[in-house]
GROMACS .gro file of C-alpha atoms in nm:
model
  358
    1UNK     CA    1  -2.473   2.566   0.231
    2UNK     CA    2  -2.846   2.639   0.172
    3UNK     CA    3  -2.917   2.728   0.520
    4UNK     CA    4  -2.646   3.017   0.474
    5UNK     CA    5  -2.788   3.152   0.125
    6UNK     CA    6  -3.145   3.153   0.329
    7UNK     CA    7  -2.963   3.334   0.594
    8UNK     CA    8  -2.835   3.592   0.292
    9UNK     CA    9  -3.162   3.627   0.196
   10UNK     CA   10  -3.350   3.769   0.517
   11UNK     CA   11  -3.058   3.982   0.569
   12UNK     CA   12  -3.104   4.127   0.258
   13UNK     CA   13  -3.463   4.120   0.278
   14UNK     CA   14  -3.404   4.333   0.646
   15UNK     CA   15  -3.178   4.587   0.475
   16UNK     CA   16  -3.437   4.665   0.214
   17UNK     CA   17  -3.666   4.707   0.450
   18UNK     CA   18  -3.464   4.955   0.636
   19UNK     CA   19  -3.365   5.110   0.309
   20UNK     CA   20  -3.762   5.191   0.227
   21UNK     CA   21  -3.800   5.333   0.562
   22UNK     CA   22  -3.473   5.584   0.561
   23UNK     CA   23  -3.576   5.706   0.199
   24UNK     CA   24  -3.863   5.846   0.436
   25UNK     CA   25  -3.592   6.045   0.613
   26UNK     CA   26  -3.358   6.328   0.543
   27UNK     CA   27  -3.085   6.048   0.628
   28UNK     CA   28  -3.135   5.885   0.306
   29UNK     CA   29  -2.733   5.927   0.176
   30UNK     CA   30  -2.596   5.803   0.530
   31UNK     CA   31  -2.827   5.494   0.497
   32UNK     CA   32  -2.745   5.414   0.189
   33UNK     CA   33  -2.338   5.445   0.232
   34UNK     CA   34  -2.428   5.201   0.559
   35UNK     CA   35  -2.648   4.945   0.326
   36UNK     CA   36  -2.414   4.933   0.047
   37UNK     CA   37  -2.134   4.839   0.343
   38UNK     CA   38  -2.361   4.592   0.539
   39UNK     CA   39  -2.380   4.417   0.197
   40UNK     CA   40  -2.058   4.425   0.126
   41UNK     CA   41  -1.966   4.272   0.472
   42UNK     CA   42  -2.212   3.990   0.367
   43UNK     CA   43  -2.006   3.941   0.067
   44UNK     CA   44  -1.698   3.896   0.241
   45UNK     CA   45  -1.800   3.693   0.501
   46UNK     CA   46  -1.973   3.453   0.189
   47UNK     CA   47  -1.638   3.444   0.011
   48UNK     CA   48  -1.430   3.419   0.316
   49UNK     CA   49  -1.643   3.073   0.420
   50UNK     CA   50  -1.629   2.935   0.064
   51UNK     CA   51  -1.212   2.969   0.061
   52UNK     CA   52  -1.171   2.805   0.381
   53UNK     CA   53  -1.403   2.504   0.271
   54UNK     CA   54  -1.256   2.478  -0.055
   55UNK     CA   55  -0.942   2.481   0.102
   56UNK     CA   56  -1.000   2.182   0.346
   57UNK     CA   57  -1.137   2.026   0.083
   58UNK     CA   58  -0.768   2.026  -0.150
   59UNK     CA   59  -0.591   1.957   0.189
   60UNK     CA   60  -0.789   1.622   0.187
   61UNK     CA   61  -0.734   1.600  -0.184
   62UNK     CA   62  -0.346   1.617  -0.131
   63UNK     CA   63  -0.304   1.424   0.170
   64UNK     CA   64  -0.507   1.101  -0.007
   65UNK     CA   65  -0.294   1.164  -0.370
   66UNK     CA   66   0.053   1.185  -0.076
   67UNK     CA   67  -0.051   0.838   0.026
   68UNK     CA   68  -0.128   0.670  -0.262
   69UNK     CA   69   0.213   0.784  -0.416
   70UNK     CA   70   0.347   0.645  -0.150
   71UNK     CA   71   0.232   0.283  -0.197
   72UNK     CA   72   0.302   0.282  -0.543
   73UNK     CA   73   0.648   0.381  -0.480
   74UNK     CA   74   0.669   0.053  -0.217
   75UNK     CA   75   0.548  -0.201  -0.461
   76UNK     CA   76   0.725  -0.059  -0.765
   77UNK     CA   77   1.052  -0.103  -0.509
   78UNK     CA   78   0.914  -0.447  -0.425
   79UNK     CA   79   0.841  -0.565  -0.777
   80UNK     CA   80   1.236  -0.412  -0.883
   81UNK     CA   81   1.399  -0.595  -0.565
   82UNK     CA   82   1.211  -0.931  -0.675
   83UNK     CA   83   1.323  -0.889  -1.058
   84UNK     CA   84   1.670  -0.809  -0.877
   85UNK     CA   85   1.676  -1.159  -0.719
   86UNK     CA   86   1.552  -1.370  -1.035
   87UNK     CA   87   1.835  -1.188  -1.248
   88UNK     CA   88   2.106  -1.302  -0.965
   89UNK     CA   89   1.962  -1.627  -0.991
   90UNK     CA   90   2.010  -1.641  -1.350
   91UNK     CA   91   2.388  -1.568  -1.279
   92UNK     CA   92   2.405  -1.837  -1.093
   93UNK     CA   93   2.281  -2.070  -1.309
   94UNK     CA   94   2.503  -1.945  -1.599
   95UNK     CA   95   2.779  -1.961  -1.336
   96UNK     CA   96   2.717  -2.349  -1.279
   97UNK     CA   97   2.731  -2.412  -1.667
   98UNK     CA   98   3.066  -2.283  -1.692
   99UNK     CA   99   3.171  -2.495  -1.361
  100UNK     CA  100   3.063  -2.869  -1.514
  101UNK     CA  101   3.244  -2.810  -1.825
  102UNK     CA  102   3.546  -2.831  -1.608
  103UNK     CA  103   3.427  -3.144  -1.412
  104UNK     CA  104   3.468  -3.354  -1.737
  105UNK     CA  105   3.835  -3.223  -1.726
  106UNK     CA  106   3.831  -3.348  -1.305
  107UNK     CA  107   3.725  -3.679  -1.387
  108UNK     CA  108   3.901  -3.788  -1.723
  109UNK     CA  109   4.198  -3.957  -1.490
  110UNK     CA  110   3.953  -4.155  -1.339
  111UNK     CA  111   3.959  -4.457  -1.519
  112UNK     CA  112   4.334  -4.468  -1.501
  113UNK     CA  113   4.322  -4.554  -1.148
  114UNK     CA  114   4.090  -4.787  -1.158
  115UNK     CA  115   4.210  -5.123  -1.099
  116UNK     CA  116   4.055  -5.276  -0.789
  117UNK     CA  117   3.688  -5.359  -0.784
  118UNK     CA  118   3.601  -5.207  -0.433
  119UNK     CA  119   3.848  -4.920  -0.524
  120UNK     CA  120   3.653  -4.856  -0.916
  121UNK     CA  121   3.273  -4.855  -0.680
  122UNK     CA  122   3.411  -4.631  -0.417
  123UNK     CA  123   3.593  -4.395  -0.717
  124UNK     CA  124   3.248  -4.401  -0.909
  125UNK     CA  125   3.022  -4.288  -0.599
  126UNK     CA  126   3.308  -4.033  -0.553
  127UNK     CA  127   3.268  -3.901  -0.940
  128UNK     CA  128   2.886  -3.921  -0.965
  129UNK     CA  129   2.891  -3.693  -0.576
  130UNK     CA  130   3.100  -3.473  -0.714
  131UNK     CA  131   2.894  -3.374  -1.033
  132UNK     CA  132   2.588  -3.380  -0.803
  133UNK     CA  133   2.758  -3.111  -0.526
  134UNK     CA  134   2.883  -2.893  -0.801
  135UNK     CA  135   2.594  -2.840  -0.996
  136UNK     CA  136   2.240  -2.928  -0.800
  137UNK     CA  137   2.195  -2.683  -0.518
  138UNK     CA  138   2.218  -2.833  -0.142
  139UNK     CA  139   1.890  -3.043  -0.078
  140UNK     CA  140   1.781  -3.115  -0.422
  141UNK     CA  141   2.026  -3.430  -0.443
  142UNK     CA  142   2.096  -3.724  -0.139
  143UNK     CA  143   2.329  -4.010  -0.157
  144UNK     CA  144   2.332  -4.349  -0.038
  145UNK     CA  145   1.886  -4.318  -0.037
  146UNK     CA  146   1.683  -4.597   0.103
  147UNK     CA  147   1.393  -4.714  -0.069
  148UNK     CA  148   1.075  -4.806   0.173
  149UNK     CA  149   1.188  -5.226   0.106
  150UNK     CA  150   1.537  -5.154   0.273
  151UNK     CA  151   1.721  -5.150  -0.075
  152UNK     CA  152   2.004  -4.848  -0.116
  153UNK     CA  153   2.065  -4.683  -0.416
  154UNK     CA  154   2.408  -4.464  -0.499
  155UNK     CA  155   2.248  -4.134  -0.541
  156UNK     CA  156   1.886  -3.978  -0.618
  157UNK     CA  157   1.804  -3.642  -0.744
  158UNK     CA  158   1.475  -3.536  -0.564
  159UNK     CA  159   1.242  -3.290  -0.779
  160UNK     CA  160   0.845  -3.174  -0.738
  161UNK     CA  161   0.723  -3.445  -0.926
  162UNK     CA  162   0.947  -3.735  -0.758
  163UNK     CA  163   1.315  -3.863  -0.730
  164UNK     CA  164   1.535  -4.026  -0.969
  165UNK     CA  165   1.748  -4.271  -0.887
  166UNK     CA  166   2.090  -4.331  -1.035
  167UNK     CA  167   2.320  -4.597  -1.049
  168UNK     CA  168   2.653  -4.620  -1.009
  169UNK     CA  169   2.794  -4.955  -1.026
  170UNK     CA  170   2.944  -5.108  -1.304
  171UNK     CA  171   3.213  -5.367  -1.385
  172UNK     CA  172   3.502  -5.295  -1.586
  173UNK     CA  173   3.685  -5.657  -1.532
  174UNK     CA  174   3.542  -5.798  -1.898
  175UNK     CA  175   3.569  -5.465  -2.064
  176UNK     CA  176   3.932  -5.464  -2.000
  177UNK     CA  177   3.969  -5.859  -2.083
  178UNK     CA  178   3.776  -5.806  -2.399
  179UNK     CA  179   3.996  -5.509  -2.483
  180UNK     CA  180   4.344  -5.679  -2.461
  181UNK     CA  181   4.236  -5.969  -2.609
  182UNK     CA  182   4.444  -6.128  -2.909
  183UNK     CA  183   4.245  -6.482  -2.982
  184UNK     CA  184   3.941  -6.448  -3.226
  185UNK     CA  185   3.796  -6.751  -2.986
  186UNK     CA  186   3.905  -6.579  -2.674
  187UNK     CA  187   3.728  -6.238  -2.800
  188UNK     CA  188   3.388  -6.380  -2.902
  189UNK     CA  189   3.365  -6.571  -2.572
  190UNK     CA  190   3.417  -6.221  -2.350
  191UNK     CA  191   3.230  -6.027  -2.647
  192UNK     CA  192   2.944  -6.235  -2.470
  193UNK     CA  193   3.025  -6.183  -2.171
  194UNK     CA  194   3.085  -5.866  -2.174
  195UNK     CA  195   2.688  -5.788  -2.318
  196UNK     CA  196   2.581  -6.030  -2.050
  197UNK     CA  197   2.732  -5.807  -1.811
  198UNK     CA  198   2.619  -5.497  -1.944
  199UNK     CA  199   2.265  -5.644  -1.950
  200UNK     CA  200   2.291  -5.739  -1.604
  201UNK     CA  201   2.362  -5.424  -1.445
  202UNK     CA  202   2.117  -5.240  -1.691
  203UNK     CA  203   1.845  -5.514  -1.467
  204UNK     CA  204   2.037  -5.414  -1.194
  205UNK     CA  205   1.956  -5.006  -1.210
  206UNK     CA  206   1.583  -5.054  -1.344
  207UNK     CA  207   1.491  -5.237  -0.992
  208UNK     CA  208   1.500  -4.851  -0.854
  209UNK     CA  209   1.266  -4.732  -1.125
  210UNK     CA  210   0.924  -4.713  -0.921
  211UNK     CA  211   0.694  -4.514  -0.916
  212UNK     CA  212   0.463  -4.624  -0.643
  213UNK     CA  213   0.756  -4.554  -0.414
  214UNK     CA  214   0.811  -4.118  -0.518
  215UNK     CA  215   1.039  -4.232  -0.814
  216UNK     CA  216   1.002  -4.066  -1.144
  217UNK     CA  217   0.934  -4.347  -1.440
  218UNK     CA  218   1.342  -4.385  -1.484
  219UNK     CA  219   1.680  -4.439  -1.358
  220UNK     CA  220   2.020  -4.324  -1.487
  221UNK     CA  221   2.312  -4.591  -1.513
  222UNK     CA  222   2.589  -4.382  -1.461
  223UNK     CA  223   2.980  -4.511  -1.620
  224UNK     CA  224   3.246  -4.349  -1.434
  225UNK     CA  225   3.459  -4.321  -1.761
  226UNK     CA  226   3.410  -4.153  -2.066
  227UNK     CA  227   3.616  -4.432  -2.271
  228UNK     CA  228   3.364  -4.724  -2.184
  229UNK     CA  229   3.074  -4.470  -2.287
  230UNK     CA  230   3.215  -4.391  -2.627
  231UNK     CA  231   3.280  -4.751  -2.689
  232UNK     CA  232   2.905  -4.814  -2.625
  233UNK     CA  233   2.767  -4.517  -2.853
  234UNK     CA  234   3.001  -4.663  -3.119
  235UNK     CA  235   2.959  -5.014  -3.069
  236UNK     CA  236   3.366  -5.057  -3.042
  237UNK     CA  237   3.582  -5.214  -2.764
  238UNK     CA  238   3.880  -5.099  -2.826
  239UNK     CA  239   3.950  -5.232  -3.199
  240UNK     CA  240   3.659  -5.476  -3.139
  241UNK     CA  241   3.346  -5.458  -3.290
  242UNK     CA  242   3.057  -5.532  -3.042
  243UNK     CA  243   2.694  -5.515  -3.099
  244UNK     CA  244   2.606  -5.315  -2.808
  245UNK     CA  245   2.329  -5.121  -2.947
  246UNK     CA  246   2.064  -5.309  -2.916
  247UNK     CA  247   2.149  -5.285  -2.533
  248UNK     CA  248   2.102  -4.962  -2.506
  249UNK     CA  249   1.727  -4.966  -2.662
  250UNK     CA  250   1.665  -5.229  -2.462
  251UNK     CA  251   1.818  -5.015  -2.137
  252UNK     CA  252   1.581  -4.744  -2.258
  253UNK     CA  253   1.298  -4.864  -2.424
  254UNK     CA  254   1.247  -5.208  -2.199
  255UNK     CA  255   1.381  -5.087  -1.854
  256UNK     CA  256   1.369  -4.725  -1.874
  257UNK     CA  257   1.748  -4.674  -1.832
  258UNK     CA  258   1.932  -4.418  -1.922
  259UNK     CA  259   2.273  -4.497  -1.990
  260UNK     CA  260   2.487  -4.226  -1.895
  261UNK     CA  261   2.919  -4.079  -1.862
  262UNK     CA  262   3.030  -3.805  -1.651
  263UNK     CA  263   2.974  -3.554  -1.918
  264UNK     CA  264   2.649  -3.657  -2.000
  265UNK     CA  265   2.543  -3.663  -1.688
  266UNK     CA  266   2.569  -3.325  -1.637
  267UNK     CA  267   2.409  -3.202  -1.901
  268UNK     CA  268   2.128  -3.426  -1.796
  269UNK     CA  269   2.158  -3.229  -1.449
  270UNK     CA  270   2.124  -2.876  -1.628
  271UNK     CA  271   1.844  -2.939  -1.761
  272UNK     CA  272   1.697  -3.044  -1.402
  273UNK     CA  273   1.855  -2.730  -1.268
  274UNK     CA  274   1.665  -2.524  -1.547
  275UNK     CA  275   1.399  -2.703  -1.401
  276UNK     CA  276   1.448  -2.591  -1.072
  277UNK     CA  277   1.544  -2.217  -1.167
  278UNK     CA  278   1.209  -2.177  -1.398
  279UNK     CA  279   1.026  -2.296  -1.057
  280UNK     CA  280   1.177  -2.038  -0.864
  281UNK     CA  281   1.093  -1.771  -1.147
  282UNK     CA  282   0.723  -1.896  -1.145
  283UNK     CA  283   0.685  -1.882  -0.758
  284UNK     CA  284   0.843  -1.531  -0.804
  285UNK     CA  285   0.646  -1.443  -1.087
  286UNK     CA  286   0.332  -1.528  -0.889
  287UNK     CA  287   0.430  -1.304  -0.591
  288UNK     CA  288   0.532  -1.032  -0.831
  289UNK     CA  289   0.136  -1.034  -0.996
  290UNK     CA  290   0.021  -1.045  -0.631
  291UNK     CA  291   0.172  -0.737  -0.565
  292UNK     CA  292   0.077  -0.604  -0.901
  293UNK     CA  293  -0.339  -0.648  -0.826
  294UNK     CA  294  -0.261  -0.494  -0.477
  295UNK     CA  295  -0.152  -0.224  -0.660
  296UNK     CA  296  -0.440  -0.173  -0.937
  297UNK     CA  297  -0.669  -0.234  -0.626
  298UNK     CA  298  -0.543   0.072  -0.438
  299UNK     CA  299  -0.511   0.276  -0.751
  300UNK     CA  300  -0.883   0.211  -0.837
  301UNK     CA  301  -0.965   0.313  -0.470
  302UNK     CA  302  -0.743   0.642  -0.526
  303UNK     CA  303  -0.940   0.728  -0.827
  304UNK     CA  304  -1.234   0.652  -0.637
  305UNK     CA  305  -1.161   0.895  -0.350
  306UNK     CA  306  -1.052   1.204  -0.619
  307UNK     CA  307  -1.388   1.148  -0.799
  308UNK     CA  308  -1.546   1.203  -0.440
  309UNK     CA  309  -1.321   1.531  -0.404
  310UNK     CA  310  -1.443   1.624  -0.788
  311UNK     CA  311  -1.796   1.567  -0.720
  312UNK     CA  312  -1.766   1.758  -0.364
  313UNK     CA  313  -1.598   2.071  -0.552
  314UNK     CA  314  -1.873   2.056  -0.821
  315UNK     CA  315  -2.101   2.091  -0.569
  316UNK     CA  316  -1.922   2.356  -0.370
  317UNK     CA  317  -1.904   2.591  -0.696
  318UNK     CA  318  -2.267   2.530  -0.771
  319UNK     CA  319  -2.385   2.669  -0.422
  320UNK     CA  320  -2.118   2.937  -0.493
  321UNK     CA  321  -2.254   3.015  -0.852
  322UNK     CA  322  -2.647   2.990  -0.670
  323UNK     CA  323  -2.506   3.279  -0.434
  324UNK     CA  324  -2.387   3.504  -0.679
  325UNK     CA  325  -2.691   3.492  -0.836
  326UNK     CA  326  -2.856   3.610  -0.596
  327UNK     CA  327  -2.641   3.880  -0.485
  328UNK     CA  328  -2.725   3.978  -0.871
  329UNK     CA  329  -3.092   4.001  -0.778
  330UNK     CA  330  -3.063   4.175  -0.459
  331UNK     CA  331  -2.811   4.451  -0.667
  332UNK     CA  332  -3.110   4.465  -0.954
  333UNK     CA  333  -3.370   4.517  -0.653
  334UNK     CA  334  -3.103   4.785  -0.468
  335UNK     CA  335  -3.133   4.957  -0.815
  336UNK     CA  336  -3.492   4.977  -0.861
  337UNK     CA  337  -3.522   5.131  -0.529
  338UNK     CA  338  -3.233   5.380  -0.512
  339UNK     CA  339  -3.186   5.459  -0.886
  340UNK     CA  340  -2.796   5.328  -0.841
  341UNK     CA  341  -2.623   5.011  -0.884
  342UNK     CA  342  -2.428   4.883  -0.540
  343UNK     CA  343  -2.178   4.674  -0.788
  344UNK     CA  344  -2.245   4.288  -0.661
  345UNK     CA  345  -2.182   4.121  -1.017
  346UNK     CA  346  -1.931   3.919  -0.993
  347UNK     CA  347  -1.789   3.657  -1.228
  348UNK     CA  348  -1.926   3.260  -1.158
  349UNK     CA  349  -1.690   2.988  -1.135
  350UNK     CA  350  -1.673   2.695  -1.361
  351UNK     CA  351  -1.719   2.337  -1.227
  352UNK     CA  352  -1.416   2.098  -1.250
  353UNK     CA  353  -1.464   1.855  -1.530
  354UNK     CA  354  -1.418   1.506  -1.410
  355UNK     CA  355  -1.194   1.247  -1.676
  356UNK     CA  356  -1.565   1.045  -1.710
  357UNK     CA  357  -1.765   1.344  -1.822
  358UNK     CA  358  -1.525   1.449  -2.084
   0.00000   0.00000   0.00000
């Protein structure tokens, strides 16, 4: 741009010169009319070069703003897809809470058929499968696992932090003596051995609790019948009264058992599915903030690039500004010399304002 107003200047330098010399000559209207259009053909051609860089220059400008939109519009449609997904999952979980309440309903006939040991273990896997299948996703659940020693246990539920095992044997042959019982001496001796029972299996299910081998630091003892549960909680067989409480501290507190019935069970297993769900949502949280800093990232280098366009225009109107100014000067010289003005005034251009000089 300098080399151009240089340029400007020896041309109008030459024309004054040829103006001093035809005021030495009858010819001095005809040179005049022929300076004053020279000039003005210099003016044109000055404004004509300016328009066509400013121009480019908002081309650019409009081109960078068309791509930037463009990404934004990608990752907001990313980010609103993602959300999409976590709200279906929610659904689904909802969906799941309203299925289990209807798997108490499944399983209350349960204990009415059974009557044969082999037939009460096989019924009990059955029950404690079916609350698994209908409320843990696939994979997060296996049956029949083997421990690293060889031993099997019914059913684990596998999370991040390690498996839990659960239980499902138990014997119902003194629970049903104890309850049709009529002798007080009859009754006190399967009271006993009834507890004894319950005590052993309780051993039984803690042998699975360990943690050196994945587990988490308990087991569940799951009861295939919501009957035999209550009786527990209430420390009743049937119009018995049996101390069974302290059996369940000592389940919990000693062993780390948890004593559980179908029902309870799966509420246990919601709150593991929450657990699973509010994973999910923080994995997708994370990829959602990813996407977010990609997007502040090529926002700052957008506001980057217009600042460059800003600066570049500021510059372009202060050569422009420099030009007319001297166009001013060579109209104030034209004046001294022929007595008239030529009329090169013209109005100067402000300079954009950029957001951090405001």
């Amino acid at each position: 741009m300098e080399w151009l107003v240089i340029i400007l200047l020896v041309a109008i330098l030459a024309l004054l010169a040829y103006v001093v010399w035809a005021r030495k000559t009858p010819q001095e209207t005809q040179g005049m009319v022929l300076l004053q259009q020279r000039i003005q053909e210099l003016e044109r051609s000055l404004e004509m070069k300016l328009g066509e860089g400013t121009s480019r220059m908002f081309e650019n400008m409009r081109a960078q703003f068309g791509e930037s939109q463009k990404l934004a519009t990608d990752i907001r449609d990313l980010v609103a897809k993602q959300l999409t997904e976590v709200r279906i999952e929610q659904t689904k979980t909802n969906e799941s809470t309203t299925r289990f309440m209807t798997i108490a309903e499944q399983l209350a006939n349960l204990e009415k058929v059974l009557k044969h040991q082999k037939q009460r273990g096989n019924l009990g896997e059955a029950s404690l499968e079916l609350i698994l299948s209908n409320i843990l996703p696939p994979g997060s659940y296996k049956m029949q696992y083997e421990f690293p020693g060889g031993e099997t246990v019914d059913a684990v539920v596998v999370t991040k932090e390690g498996v839990i095992p659960i239980d499902a044997k138990f014997s119902l042959d003194n629970y049903q003596r104890l309850v049709n019982a009529i002798d007080d001496t009859q009754r006190a001796e399967l009271e006993k051995q009834f507890k004894n029972d319950l005590k052993m299996r309780i051993d039984e299910t803690s042998k699975y609790v360990r943690p050196k081998d994945g587990t988490l630091p308990f087991a569940f003892m799951y009861i295939p019948a919501e009957a035999i549960y209550y009786d527990l909680l209430i420390n009743e067989v049937g119009s018995v009264k049996v101390n069974t409480r302290n059996l369940i501290d000592y389940a919990y507190n000693e062993k780390k058992v948890i004593i559980v019935s179908p029902t309870t069970f799966a509420a246990y297993l919601q709150s593991v599915l929450y657990g699973f769900k509010a994973f999910k949502i923080e994995e997708t949280a994370k990829d959602i903030a990813k996407n977010v800093e990609a997007l502040g990232r090529h926002l700052k280098t957008y506001e980057d690039y217009y600042n460059k366009i800003g600066n570049s225009l500021s510059t372009t109107v202060n050569h422009y500004n420099a030009g007319r100014k001297e166009l001013g000067k060579v109209d104030k010289d034209v004046l001294k010399i022929t007595g008239g003005s030529i009329g090169l005034d013209g109005p100067l251009l402000e300079k954009p304002t950029l957001a951090g000089d405001e």
